[in-house]
């Protein structure tokens, strides 16, 4: 078992980061490609496509309060390992879910595992981060999502090519499998179940976190809509060739902002850095909506990336604190 030190870049911190990186790349493989698959191969209309996309997020949202309670009651290790392995194996099912209802059910179950896994990841990594370095530690850990966003969508579109969907799903399976294997080498800290902690419906939600939760919900809902339907939007606007570049630039913006936002948070607190992030994200969304020309479209990717890269880890750190 590992012992918490004042070092941030410990063996277990790096292993957890690598694990969530490979899992996130697999996740982002499907972000721009699944809507195209659902429209071109399954022939789904916009309403059914919306359900396929929304059910995944809804499932993750439903399970997260229970996942948080579970990792507090039973520890991080096995909940994380089991959820990640289930998340990985579900990729096999995409090759067989060729109708609307089976795909809808598969997406719901997949979303449940993603909700449990990500909740457990961030809880586990907080356990190995020194308290005084929590802001930058969570910020750097979140870089896995930025790297995955830079690599995953473009790689997924490349692998998919002209209807190579089986290759796409098996590639996602392989990457997620690598992330799952990394977890077996993590030395999780000793878990001591709090004697006073018991399951209760009121205990699923920390009331003090509600203001932060509402802000994250508003920002993430807008951001989620953008990245989910971007591939279809760019195709309709004649900008299909820029889809991969858009995701890459957005991820670069998120990565760069995470490099400095955590240190600013640790030094000056959450107010200034959070307001800056929300302001930049709003400007980026406005640029994307106006899309006066291709330049505005490209610039919006970087501005949104920087804004979201500031907002999300800042709010996560506030909630953990």
PDB file of C-alpha atoms in Angstrom:
ATOM      1  CA  UNK A   1       0.000   0.000   0.000  1.00  0.00           C
ATOM      2  CA  UNK A   2       1.206   3.486  -0.784  1.00  0.00           C
ATOM      3  CA  UNK A   3       1.887   6.215   1.718  1.00  0.00           C
ATOM      4  CA  UNK A   4       0.971   9.801   0.886  1.00  0.00           C
ATOM      5  CA  UNK A   5       4.037  12.055   0.578  1.00  0.00           C
ATOM      6  CA  UNK A   6       4.512  15.711  -0.340  1.00  0.00           C
ATOM      7  CA  UNK A   7       5.473  14.702  -3.905  1.00  0.00           C
ATOM      8  CA  UNK A   8       2.857  15.101  -6.610  1.00  0.00           C
ATOM      9  CA  UNK A   9       4.389  12.966  -9.377  1.00  0.00           C
ATOM     10  CA  UNK A  10       4.377   9.644  -7.574  1.00  0.00           C
ATOM     11  CA  UNK A  11       4.239   6.233  -9.243  1.00  0.00           C
ATOM     12  CA  UNK A  12       0.570   5.747  -8.389  1.00  0.00           C
ATOM     13  CA  UNK A  13      -0.414   9.233  -9.557  1.00  0.00           C
ATOM     14  CA  UNK A  14       1.233   8.570 -12.930  1.00  0.00           C
ATOM     15  CA  UNK A  15      -0.352   5.119 -13.289  1.00  0.00           C
ATOM     16  CA  UNK A  16      -3.822   6.490 -12.549  1.00  0.00           C
ATOM     17  CA  UNK A  17      -3.178   9.245 -15.096  1.00  0.00           C
ATOM     18  CA  UNK A  18      -2.111   6.776 -17.782  1.00  0.00           C
ATOM     19  CA  UNK A  19      -5.089   4.555 -17.058  1.00  0.00           C
ATOM     20  CA  UNK A  20      -7.666   7.312 -17.439  1.00  0.00           C
ATOM     21  CA  UNK A  21      -5.798   8.611 -20.518  1.00  0.00           C
ATOM     22  CA  UNK A  22      -6.260   5.375 -22.479  1.00  0.00           C
ATOM     23  CA  UNK A  23      -9.841   5.025 -21.263  1.00  0.00           C
ATOM     24  CA  UNK A  24     -10.589   8.602 -22.325  1.00  0.00           C
ATOM     25  CA  UNK A  25      -9.087   8.152 -25.792  1.00  0.00           C
ATOM     26  CA  UNK A  26     -11.417   5.178 -26.279  1.00  0.00           C
ATOM     27  CA  UNK A  27     -14.305   7.337 -25.046  1.00  0.00           C
ATOM     28  CA  UNK A  28     -13.453  10.155 -27.468  1.00  0.00           C
ATOM     29  CA  UNK A  29     -13.140   7.711 -30.372  1.00  0.00           C
ATOM     30  CA  UNK A  30     -16.943   7.524 -30.363  1.00  0.00           C
ATOM     31  CA  UNK A  31     -17.668  11.189 -29.671  1.00  0.00           C
ATOM     32  CA  UNK A  32     -17.682  12.412 -33.308  1.00  0.00           C
ATOM     33  CA  UNK A  33     -18.094   9.029 -35.000  1.00  0.00           C
ATOM     34  CA  UNK A  34     -21.112   7.483 -33.266  1.00  0.00           C
ATOM     35  CA  UNK A  35     -23.552  10.181 -34.478  1.00  0.00           C
ATOM     36  CA  UNK A  36     -22.308   9.624 -38.042  1.00  0.00           C
ATOM     37  CA  UNK A  37     -22.655   5.843 -37.603  1.00  0.00           C
ATOM     38  CA  UNK A  38     -26.180   6.224 -36.232  1.00  0.00           C
ATOM     39  CA  UNK A  39     -27.277   8.428 -39.145  1.00  0.00           C
ATOM     40  CA  UNK A  40     -25.486   6.760 -42.063  1.00  0.00           C
ATOM     41  CA  UNK A  41     -25.645   3.096 -41.053  1.00  0.00           C
ATOM     42  CA  UNK A  42     -28.692   2.812 -38.782  1.00  0.00           C
ATOM     43  CA  UNK A  43     -30.637   5.552 -40.551  1.00  0.00           C
ATOM     44  CA  UNK A  44     -31.751   7.231 -37.324  1.00  0.00           C
ATOM     45  CA  UNK A  45     -33.480  10.601 -37.466  1.00  0.00           C
ATOM     46  CA  UNK A  46     -32.421  13.563 -35.317  1.00  0.00           C
ATOM     47  CA  UNK A  47     -34.822  12.780 -32.458  1.00  0.00           C
ATOM     48  CA  UNK A  48     -33.569   9.205 -32.066  1.00  0.00           C
ATOM     49  CA  UNK A  49     -29.980  10.345 -32.478  1.00  0.00           C
ATOM     50  CA  UNK A  50     -30.535  12.817 -29.663  1.00  0.00           C
ATOM     51  CA  UNK A  51     -31.769  10.001 -27.428  1.00  0.00           C
ATOM     52  CA  UNK A  52     -28.736   7.833 -28.250  1.00  0.00           C
ATOM     53  CA  UNK A  53     -26.415  10.659 -27.231  1.00  0.00           C
ATOM     54  CA  UNK A  54     -28.425  11.889 -24.237  1.00  0.00           C
ATOM     55  CA  UNK A  55     -29.008   8.475 -22.650  1.00  0.00           C
ATOM     56  CA  UNK A  56     -25.267   7.994 -22.096  1.00  0.00           C
ATOM     57  CA  UNK A  57     -24.932  11.268 -20.186  1.00  0.00           C
ATOM     58  CA  UNK A  58     -28.191  10.672 -18.323  1.00  0.00           C
ATOM     59  CA  UNK A  59     -26.989   7.272 -17.135  1.00  0.00           C
ATOM     60  CA  UNK A  60     -23.676   8.739 -15.938  1.00  0.00           C
ATOM     61  CA  UNK A  61     -25.590  11.502 -14.151  1.00  0.00           C
ATOM     62  CA  UNK A  62     -27.967   9.081 -12.423  1.00  0.00           C
ATOM     63  CA  UNK A  63     -25.242   6.763 -11.146  1.00  0.00           C
ATOM     64  CA  UNK A  64     -22.681   9.323  -9.950  1.00  0.00           C
ATOM     65  CA  UNK A  65     -24.276  10.117  -6.560  1.00  0.00           C
ATOM     66  CA  UNK A  66     -24.487   6.379  -5.804  1.00  0.00           C
ATOM     67  CA  UNK A  67     -20.936   5.861  -7.091  1.00  0.00           C
ATOM     68  CA  UNK A  68     -19.658   8.576  -4.798  1.00  0.00           C
ATOM     69  CA  UNK A  69     -21.373   7.019  -1.808  1.00  0.00           C
ATOM     70  CA  UNK A  70     -20.085   3.564  -2.782  1.00  0.00           C
ATOM     71  CA  UNK A  71     -16.424   4.603  -2.957  1.00  0.00           C
ATOM     72  CA  UNK A  72     -16.792   6.241   0.468  1.00  0.00           C
ATOM     73  CA  UNK A  73     -18.417   3.132   1.929  1.00  0.00           C
ATOM     74  CA  UNK A  74     -16.428   0.363   0.270  1.00  0.00           C
ATOM     75  CA  UNK A  75     -13.202   1.961  -0.911  1.00  0.00           C
ATOM     76  CA  UNK A  76     -11.864   3.031  -4.281  1.00  0.00           C
ATOM     77  CA  UNK A  77      -9.858   0.088  -5.541  1.00  0.00           C
ATOM     78  CA  UNK A  78     -12.315  -2.617  -6.560  1.00  0.00           C
ATOM     79  CA  UNK A  79     -15.134  -0.284  -7.526  1.00  0.00           C
ATOM     80  CA  UNK A  80     -12.729   1.452  -9.900  1.00  0.00           C
ATOM     81  CA  UNK A  81     -11.244  -1.759 -11.303  1.00  0.00           C
ATOM     82  CA  UNK A  82     -14.608  -3.494 -11.837  1.00  0.00           C
ATOM     83  CA  UNK A  83     -16.253  -0.447 -13.429  1.00  0.00           C
ATOM     84  CA  UNK A  84     -13.321   0.112 -15.795  1.00  0.00           C
ATOM     85  CA  UNK A  85     -13.274  -3.522 -16.921  1.00  0.00           C
ATOM     86  CA  UNK A  86     -17.036  -3.493 -17.502  1.00  0.00           C
ATOM     87  CA  UNK A  87     -16.706  -0.224 -19.417  1.00  0.00           C
ATOM     88  CA  UNK A  88     -14.018  -1.841 -21.558  1.00  0.00           C
ATOM     89  CA  UNK A  89     -15.908  -5.038 -22.369  1.00  0.00           C
ATOM     90  CA  UNK A  90     -19.050  -3.144 -23.405  1.00  0.00           C
ATOM     91  CA  UNK A  91     -17.230  -1.871 -26.519  1.00  0.00           C
ATOM     92  CA  UNK A  92     -17.662  -5.380 -27.951  1.00  0.00           C
ATOM     93  CA  UNK A  93     -21.403  -4.856 -28.025  1.00  0.00           C
ATOM     94  CA  UNK A  94     -21.337  -1.963 -30.494  1.00  0.00           C
ATOM     95  CA  UNK A  95     -20.697  -4.348 -33.367  1.00  0.00           C
ATOM     96  CA  UNK A  96     -23.919  -6.196 -32.539  1.00  0.00           C
ATOM     97  CA  UNK A  97     -26.183  -3.285 -31.588  1.00  0.00           C
ATOM     98  CA  UNK A  98     -27.398  -2.529 -35.107  1.00  0.00           C
ATOM     99  CA  UNK A  99     -30.923  -1.461 -34.161  1.00  0.00           C
ATOM    100  CA  UNK A 100     -32.164   1.569 -32.244  1.00  0.00           C
ATOM    101  CA  UNK A 101     -33.374  -0.138 -29.030  1.00  0.00           C
ATOM    102  CA  UNK A 102     -30.313  -2.406 -28.539  1.00  0.00           C
ATOM    103  CA  UNK A 103     -28.003   0.549 -29.152  1.00  0.00           C
ATOM    104  CA  UNK A 104     -30.014   2.698 -26.724  1.00  0.00           C
ATOM    105  CA  UNK A 105     -29.743   0.046 -24.001  1.00  0.00           C
ATOM    106  CA  UNK A 106     -26.033  -0.438 -24.686  1.00  0.00           C
ATOM    107  CA  UNK A 107     -25.401   3.300 -24.428  1.00  0.00           C
ATOM    108  CA  UNK A 108     -27.289   3.453 -21.132  1.00  0.00           C
ATOM    109  CA  UNK A 109     -25.247   0.635 -19.592  1.00  0.00           C
ATOM    110  CA  UNK A 110     -22.032   2.112 -20.978  1.00  0.00           C
ATOM    111  CA  UNK A 111     -22.911   5.479 -19.481  1.00  0.00           C
ATOM    112  CA  UNK A 112     -23.476   3.881 -16.085  1.00  0.00           C
ATOM    113  CA  UNK A 113     -19.962   2.405 -16.117  1.00  0.00           C
ATOM    114  CA  UNK A 114     -18.438   5.676 -17.306  1.00  0.00           C
ATOM    115  CA  UNK A 115     -20.158   7.511 -14.451  1.00  0.00           C
ATOM    116  CA  UNK A 116     -18.884   5.049 -11.846  1.00  0.00           C
ATOM    117  CA  UNK A 117     -15.372   4.873 -13.299  1.00  0.00           C
ATOM    118  CA  UNK A 118     -14.798   8.624 -13.584  1.00  0.00           C
ATOM    119  CA  UNK A 119     -16.171   9.231 -10.085  1.00  0.00           C
ATOM    120  CA  UNK A 120     -13.867   6.562  -8.683  1.00  0.00           C
ATOM    121  CA  UNK A 121     -10.861   7.840 -10.667  1.00  0.00           C
ATOM    122  CA  UNK A 122     -11.066  11.355  -9.267  1.00  0.00           C
ATOM    123  CA  UNK A 123     -11.707  10.096  -5.748  1.00  0.00           C
ATOM    124  CA  UNK A 124      -8.748   7.718  -5.980  1.00  0.00           C
ATOM    125  CA  UNK A 125      -6.391  10.349  -7.348  1.00  0.00           C
ATOM    126  CA  UNK A 126      -7.330  12.838  -4.602  1.00  0.00           C
ATOM    127  CA  UNK A 127      -6.183  10.176  -2.124  1.00  0.00           C
ATOM    128  CA  UNK A 128      -2.649  10.223  -3.579  1.00  0.00           C
ATOM    129  CA  UNK A 129      -2.328  14.004  -4.092  1.00  0.00           C
ATOM    130  CA  UNK A 130      -0.765  16.090  -1.289  1.00  0.00           C
ATOM    131  CA  UNK A 131      -3.397  18.460   0.121  1.00  0.00           C
ATOM    132  CA  UNK A 132      -1.336  21.593  -0.566  1.00  0.00           C
ATOM    133  CA  UNK A 133      -0.980  20.598  -4.234  1.00  0.00           C
ATOM    134  CA  UNK A 134      -4.568  19.520  -4.826  1.00  0.00           C
ATOM    135  CA  UNK A 135      -5.418  22.292  -7.291  1.00  0.00           C
ATOM    136  CA  UNK A 136      -2.555  21.602  -9.666  1.00  0.00           C
ATOM    137  CA  UNK A 137      -2.762  17.850  -9.044  1.00  0.00           C
ATOM    138  CA  UNK A 138      -6.370  17.631 -10.215  1.00  0.00           C
ATOM    139  CA  UNK A 139      -5.604  20.061 -13.036  1.00  0.00           C
ATOM    140  CA  UNK A 140      -2.703  17.972 -14.339  1.00  0.00           C
ATOM    141  CA  UNK A 141      -4.710  14.772 -13.900  1.00  0.00           C
ATOM    142  CA  UNK A 142      -7.439  16.280 -16.038  1.00  0.00           C
ATOM    143  CA  UNK A 143      -4.899  16.765 -18.829  1.00  0.00           C
ATOM    144  CA  UNK A 144      -5.651  13.146 -19.714  1.00  0.00           C
ATOM    145  CA  UNK A 145      -9.027  14.289 -21.036  1.00  0.00           C
ATOM    146  CA  UNK A 146      -7.376  17.072 -23.043  1.00  0.00           C
ATOM    147  CA  UNK A 147      -4.813  14.765 -24.603  1.00  0.00           C
ATOM    148  CA  UNK A 148      -7.574  12.262 -25.318  1.00  0.00           C
ATOM    149  CA  UNK A 149      -9.658  14.970 -26.973  1.00  0.00           C
ATOM    150  CA  UNK A 150      -6.686  16.011 -29.082  1.00  0.00           C
ATOM    151  CA  UNK A 151      -6.016  12.443 -30.220  1.00  0.00           C
ATOM    152  CA  UNK A 152      -9.293  10.555 -29.919  1.00  0.00           C
ATOM    153  CA  UNK A 153     -11.749  12.305 -32.277  1.00  0.00           C
ATOM    154  CA  UNK A 154      -9.257  12.756 -35.106  1.00  0.00           C
ATOM    155  CA  UNK A 155      -7.979   9.182 -34.724  1.00  0.00           C
ATOM    156  CA  UNK A 156     -11.513   7.848 -34.526  1.00  0.00           C
ATOM    157  CA  UNK A 157     -12.515   9.633 -37.734  1.00  0.00           C
ATOM    158  CA  UNK A 158      -9.358   8.352 -39.425  1.00  0.00           C
ATOM    159  CA  UNK A 159      -9.939   4.745 -38.361  1.00  0.00           C
ATOM    160  CA  UNK A 160     -13.603   4.920 -39.318  1.00  0.00           C
ATOM    161  CA  UNK A 161     -12.685   6.145 -42.793  1.00  0.00           C
ATOM    162  CA  UNK A 162     -15.228   4.780 -45.232  1.00  0.00           C
ATOM    163  CA  UNK A 163     -17.472   2.633 -43.041  1.00  0.00           C
ATOM    164  CA  UNK A 164     -14.761   0.799 -41.082  1.00  0.00           C
ATOM    165  CA  UNK A 165     -16.925   0.784 -37.960  1.00  0.00           C
ATOM    166  CA  UNK A 166     -15.833  -2.637 -36.712  1.00  0.00           C
ATOM    167  CA  UNK A 167     -12.219  -1.430 -36.731  1.00  0.00           C
ATOM    168  CA  UNK A 168     -13.314   1.653 -34.827  1.00  0.00           C
ATOM    169  CA  UNK A 169     -15.073  -0.270 -32.054  1.00  0.00           C
ATOM    170  CA  UNK A 170     -12.317  -2.857 -31.657  1.00  0.00           C
ATOM    171  CA  UNK A 171      -9.669  -0.133 -31.553  1.00  0.00           C
ATOM    172  CA  UNK A 172     -11.580   1.558 -28.737  1.00  0.00           C
ATOM    173  CA  UNK A 173     -11.786  -1.809 -26.964  1.00  0.00           C
ATOM    174  CA  UNK A 174      -8.016  -2.302 -27.237  1.00  0.00           C
ATOM    175  CA  UNK A 175      -7.145   1.133 -25.879  1.00  0.00           C
ATOM    176  CA  UNK A 176      -9.579   0.837 -23.000  1.00  0.00           C
ATOM    177  CA  UNK A 177      -8.114  -2.584 -22.204  1.00  0.00           C
ATOM    178  CA  UNK A 178      -4.653  -1.033 -21.798  1.00  0.00           C
ATOM    179  CA  UNK A 179      -6.096   1.496 -19.352  1.00  0.00           C
ATOM    180  CA  UNK A 180      -7.791  -1.265 -17.389  1.00  0.00           C
ATOM    181  CA  UNK A 181      -4.539  -3.231 -17.065  1.00  0.00           C
ATOM    182  CA  UNK A 182      -2.688  -0.223 -15.611  1.00  0.00           C
ATOM    183  CA  UNK A 183      -4.990  -0.256 -12.583  1.00  0.00           C
ATOM    184  CA  UNK A 184      -3.608  -3.581 -11.371  1.00  0.00           C
ATOM    185  CA  UNK A 185      -0.238  -1.891 -10.769  1.00  0.00           C
ATOM    186  CA  UNK A 186      -1.605   0.999  -8.676  1.00  0.00           C
ATOM    187  CA  UNK A 187      -0.908   0.765  -4.953  1.00  0.00           C
ATOM    188  CA  UNK A 188      -4.081   2.222  -3.521  1.00  0.00           C
ATOM    189  CA  UNK A 189      -3.827   3.801  -0.039  1.00  0.00           C
ATOM    190  CA  UNK A 190      -5.231   1.822   2.870  1.00  0.00           C
ATOM    191  CA  UNK A 191      -8.957   2.392   3.062  1.00  0.00           C
ATOM    192  CA  UNK A 192     -10.583   2.993   6.427  1.00  0.00           C
ATOM    193  CA  UNK A 193     -14.322   3.057   6.236  1.00  0.00           C
ATOM    194  CA  UNK A 194     -15.734   5.923   8.341  1.00  0.00           C
ATOM    195  CA  UNK A 195     -17.591   4.397  11.272  1.00  0.00           C
ATOM    196  CA  UNK A 196     -20.285   7.069  11.226  1.00  0.00           C
ATOM    197  CA  UNK A 197     -20.927   6.845   7.471  1.00  0.00           C
ATOM    198  CA  UNK A 198     -23.997   4.895   6.443  1.00  0.00           C
ATOM    199  CA  UNK A 199     -26.090   4.891   3.313  1.00  0.00           C
ATOM    200  CA  UNK A 200     -28.854   7.463   3.265  1.00  0.00           C
ATOM    201  CA  UNK A 201     -30.725   9.259   0.497  1.00  0.00           C
ATOM    202  CA  UNK A 202     -29.810  12.634   1.971  1.00  0.00           C
ATOM    203  CA  UNK A 203     -26.181  11.575   2.142  1.00  0.00           C
ATOM    204  CA  UNK A 204     -25.989  11.221  -1.647  1.00  0.00           C
ATOM    205  CA  UNK A 205     -25.682  14.976  -2.033  1.00  0.00           C
ATOM    206  CA  UNK A 206     -23.494  17.468  -0.192  1.00  0.00           C
ATOM    207  CA  UNK A 207     -25.632  20.609   0.043  1.00  0.00           C
ATOM    208  CA  UNK A 208     -22.573  22.851   0.167  1.00  0.00           C
ATOM    209  CA  UNK A 209     -21.604  21.604  -3.285  1.00  0.00           C
ATOM    210  CA  UNK A 210     -24.887  22.673  -4.932  1.00  0.00           C
ATOM    211  CA  UNK A 211     -23.716  26.120  -6.167  1.00  0.00           C
ATOM    212  CA  UNK A 212     -20.652  24.516  -7.746  1.00  0.00           C
ATOM    213  CA  UNK A 213     -22.741  21.661  -9.149  1.00  0.00           C
ATOM    214  CA  UNK A 214     -25.220  24.016 -10.812  1.00  0.00           C
ATOM    215  CA  UNK A 215     -22.404  25.985 -12.450  1.00  0.00           C
ATOM    216  CA  UNK A 216     -20.750  22.818 -13.738  1.00  0.00           C
ATOM    217  CA  UNK A 217     -24.114  21.595 -15.065  1.00  0.00           C
ATOM    218  CA  UNK A 218     -24.740  24.801 -17.027  1.00  0.00           C
ATOM    219  CA  UNK A 219     -21.261  24.995 -18.545  1.00  0.00           C
ATOM    220  CA  UNK A 220     -20.910  21.276 -19.242  1.00  0.00           C
ATOM    221  CA  UNK A 221     -24.347  20.981 -20.855  1.00  0.00           C
ATOM    222  CA  UNK A 222     -23.413  23.575 -23.453  1.00  0.00           C
ATOM    223  CA  UNK A 223     -19.960  22.106 -23.980  1.00  0.00           C
ATOM    224  CA  UNK A 224     -21.356  18.583 -24.275  1.00  0.00           C
ATOM    225  CA  UNK A 225     -23.794  19.646 -26.961  1.00  0.00           C
ATOM    226  CA  UNK A 226     -21.001  21.231 -28.981  1.00  0.00           C
ATOM    227  CA  UNK A 227     -18.587  18.298 -28.958  1.00  0.00           C
ATOM    228  CA  UNK A 228     -21.343  15.705 -29.486  1.00  0.00           C
ATOM    229  CA  UNK A 229     -22.908  17.215 -32.604  1.00  0.00           C
ATOM    230  CA  UNK A 230     -19.865  18.995 -34.015  1.00  0.00           C
ATOM    231  CA  UNK A 231     -19.164  16.350 -36.677  1.00  0.00           C
ATOM    232  CA  UNK A 232     -22.705  16.570 -38.053  1.00  0.00           C
ATOM    233  CA  UNK A 233     -22.729  20.368 -37.782  1.00  0.00           C
ATOM    234  CA  UNK A 234     -19.483  20.768 -39.708  1.00  0.00           C
ATOM    235  CA  UNK A 235     -20.737  18.429 -42.417  1.00  0.00           C
ATOM    236  CA  UNK A 236     -23.880  20.533 -42.824  1.00  0.00           C
ATOM    237  CA  UNK A 237     -21.839  23.749 -42.936  1.00  0.00           C
ATOM    238  CA  UNK A 238     -19.298  22.455 -45.449  1.00  0.00           C
ATOM    239  CA  UNK A 239     -16.521  22.445 -42.838  1.00  0.00           C
ATOM    240  CA  UNK A 240     -16.145  18.686 -42.484  1.00  0.00           C
ATOM    241  CA  UNK A 241     -12.425  18.772 -43.199  1.00  0.00           C
ATOM    242  CA  UNK A 242     -11.899  20.960 -40.119  1.00  0.00           C
ATOM    243  CA  UNK A 243     -13.569  18.620 -37.604  1.00  0.00           C
ATOM    244  CA  UNK A 244     -10.420  16.856 -36.435  1.00  0.00           C
ATOM    245  CA  UNK A 245      -8.496  20.132 -36.291  1.00  0.00           C
ATOM    246  CA  UNK A 246     -11.259  21.719 -34.216  1.00  0.00           C
ATOM    247  CA  UNK A 247     -11.058  18.997 -31.563  1.00  0.00           C
ATOM    248  CA  UNK A 248      -7.268  19.148 -31.541  1.00  0.00           C
ATOM    249  CA  UNK A 249      -7.111  22.925 -31.094  1.00  0.00           C
ATOM    250  CA  UNK A 250      -9.789  22.789 -28.411  1.00  0.00           C
ATOM    251  CA  UNK A 251      -7.794  20.155 -26.538  1.00  0.00           C
ATOM    252  CA  UNK A 252      -4.607  22.204 -26.835  1.00  0.00           C
ATOM    253  CA  UNK A 253      -6.427  25.192 -25.354  1.00  0.00           C
ATOM    254  CA  UNK A 254      -7.728  23.064 -22.494  1.00  0.00           C
ATOM    255  CA  UNK A 255      -4.303  21.578 -21.864  1.00  0.00           C
ATOM    256  CA  UNK A 256      -2.510  24.928 -21.816  1.00  0.00           C
ATOM    257  CA  UNK A 257      -5.055  26.457 -19.451  1.00  0.00           C
ATOM    258  CA  UNK A 258      -4.796  23.523 -17.050  1.00  0.00           C
ATOM    259  CA  UNK A 259      -1.052  24.068 -16.859  1.00  0.00           C
ATOM    260  CA  UNK A 260      -1.483  27.434 -15.135  1.00  0.00           C
ATOM    261  CA  UNK A 261      -5.039  27.493 -13.740  1.00  0.00           C
ATOM    262  CA  UNK A 262      -4.338  24.985 -10.959  1.00  0.00           C
ATOM    263  CA  UNK A 263      -1.388  27.010  -9.661  1.00  0.00           C
ATOM    264  CA  UNK A 264      -3.441  30.224  -9.748  1.00  0.00           C
ATOM    265  CA  UNK A 265      -6.238  28.425  -7.898  1.00  0.00           C
ATOM    266  CA  UNK A 266      -3.837  27.208  -5.178  1.00  0.00           C
ATOM    267  CA  UNK A 267      -2.361  30.689  -4.763  1.00  0.00           C
ATOM    268  CA  UNK A 268      -5.314  33.069  -5.127  1.00  0.00           C
ATOM    269  CA  UNK A 269      -8.409  30.920  -4.637  1.00  0.00           C
ATOM    270  CA  UNK A 270     -11.297  30.056  -6.962  1.00  0.00           C
ATOM    271  CA  UNK A 271     -13.133  33.335  -7.595  1.00  0.00           C
ATOM    272  CA  UNK A 272     -10.910  35.097 -10.146  1.00  0.00           C
ATOM    273  CA  UNK A 273      -9.872  32.038 -12.119  1.00  0.00           C
ATOM    274  CA  UNK A 274     -13.422  30.610 -12.270  1.00  0.00           C
ATOM    275  CA  UNK A 275     -14.938  33.868 -13.521  1.00  0.00           C
ATOM    276  CA  UNK A 276     -12.218  34.132 -16.162  1.00  0.00           C
ATOM    277  CA  UNK A 277     -12.935  30.600 -17.362  1.00  0.00           C
ATOM    278  CA  UNK A 278     -16.703  31.116 -17.597  1.00  0.00           C
ATOM    279  CA  UNK A 279     -16.194  34.399 -19.486  1.00  0.00           C
ATOM    280  CA  UNK A 280     -13.859  32.816 -22.028  1.00  0.00           C
ATOM    281  CA  UNK A 281     -16.155  29.829 -22.561  1.00  0.00           C
ATOM    282  CA  UNK A 282     -19.095  32.168 -23.197  1.00  0.00           C
ATOM    283  CA  UNK A 283     -17.098  34.154 -25.767  1.00  0.00           C
ATOM    284  CA  UNK A 284     -16.054  30.925 -27.476  1.00  0.00           C
ATOM    285  CA  UNK A 285     -19.638  29.665 -27.725  1.00  0.00           C
ATOM    286  CA  UNK A 286     -20.697  33.027 -29.172  1.00  0.00           C
ATOM    287  CA  UNK A 287     -17.962  32.836 -31.812  1.00  0.00           C
ATOM    288  CA  UNK A 288     -19.044  29.313 -32.764  1.00  0.00           C
ATOM    289  CA  UNK A 289     -22.683  30.366 -33.026  1.00  0.00           C
ATOM    290  CA  UNK A 290     -21.966  33.487 -35.093  1.00  0.00           C
ATOM    291  CA  UNK A 291     -19.489  31.717 -37.392  1.00  0.00           C
ATOM    292  CA  UNK A 292     -19.069  34.805 -39.564  1.00  0.00           C
ATOM    293  CA  UNK A 293     -16.212  33.034 -41.335  1.00  0.00           C
ATOM    294  CA  UNK A 294     -13.901  30.072 -41.044  1.00  0.00           C
ATOM    295  CA  UNK A 295     -11.480  32.062 -38.873  1.00  0.00           C
ATOM    296  CA  UNK A 296     -14.161  32.632 -36.213  1.00  0.00           C
ATOM    297  CA  UNK A 297     -14.959  28.935 -36.306  1.00  0.00           C
ATOM    298  CA  UNK A 298     -11.326  27.950 -35.678  1.00  0.00           C
ATOM    299  CA  UNK A 299     -10.721  30.647 -33.048  1.00  0.00           C
ATOM    300  CA  UNK A 300     -13.793  29.491 -31.127  1.00  0.00           C
ATOM    301  CA  UNK A 301     -12.181  26.071 -30.613  1.00  0.00           C
ATOM    302  CA  UNK A 302      -9.190  27.535 -28.775  1.00  0.00           C
ATOM    303  CA  UNK A 303     -11.232  30.014 -26.719  1.00  0.00           C
ATOM    304  CA  UNK A 304     -13.748  27.360 -25.659  1.00  0.00           C
ATOM    305  CA  UNK A 305     -10.899  24.996 -24.834  1.00  0.00           C
ATOM    306  CA  UNK A 306      -9.121  27.526 -22.617  1.00  0.00           C
ATOM    307  CA  UNK A 307     -12.363  28.454 -20.854  1.00  0.00           C
ATOM    308  CA  UNK A 308     -13.459  24.878 -20.164  1.00  0.00           C
ATOM    309  CA  UNK A 309      -9.912  23.922 -19.202  1.00  0.00           C
ATOM    310  CA  UNK A 310     -10.079  26.554 -16.462  1.00  0.00           C
ATOM    311  CA  UNK A 311     -13.663  26.046 -15.301  1.00  0.00           C
ATOM    312  CA  UNK A 312     -13.926  22.273 -14.891  1.00  0.00           C
ATOM    313  CA  UNK A 313     -10.836  21.564 -12.746  1.00  0.00           C
ATOM    314  CA  UNK A 314     -11.467  24.701 -10.691  1.00  0.00           C
ATOM    315  CA  UNK A 315     -14.999  23.591  -9.840  1.00  0.00           C
ATOM    316  CA  UNK A 316     -13.818  20.024  -9.204  1.00  0.00           C
ATOM    317  CA  UNK A 317     -11.237  21.308  -6.731  1.00  0.00           C
ATOM    318  CA  UNK A 318     -13.843  23.516  -5.035  1.00  0.00           C
ATOM    319  CA  UNK A 319     -16.157  20.521  -4.632  1.00  0.00           C
ATOM    320  CA  UNK A 320     -13.364  18.335  -3.235  1.00  0.00           C
ATOM    321  CA  UNK A 321     -12.299  21.051  -0.815  1.00  0.00           C
TER     322      UNK A 321
END
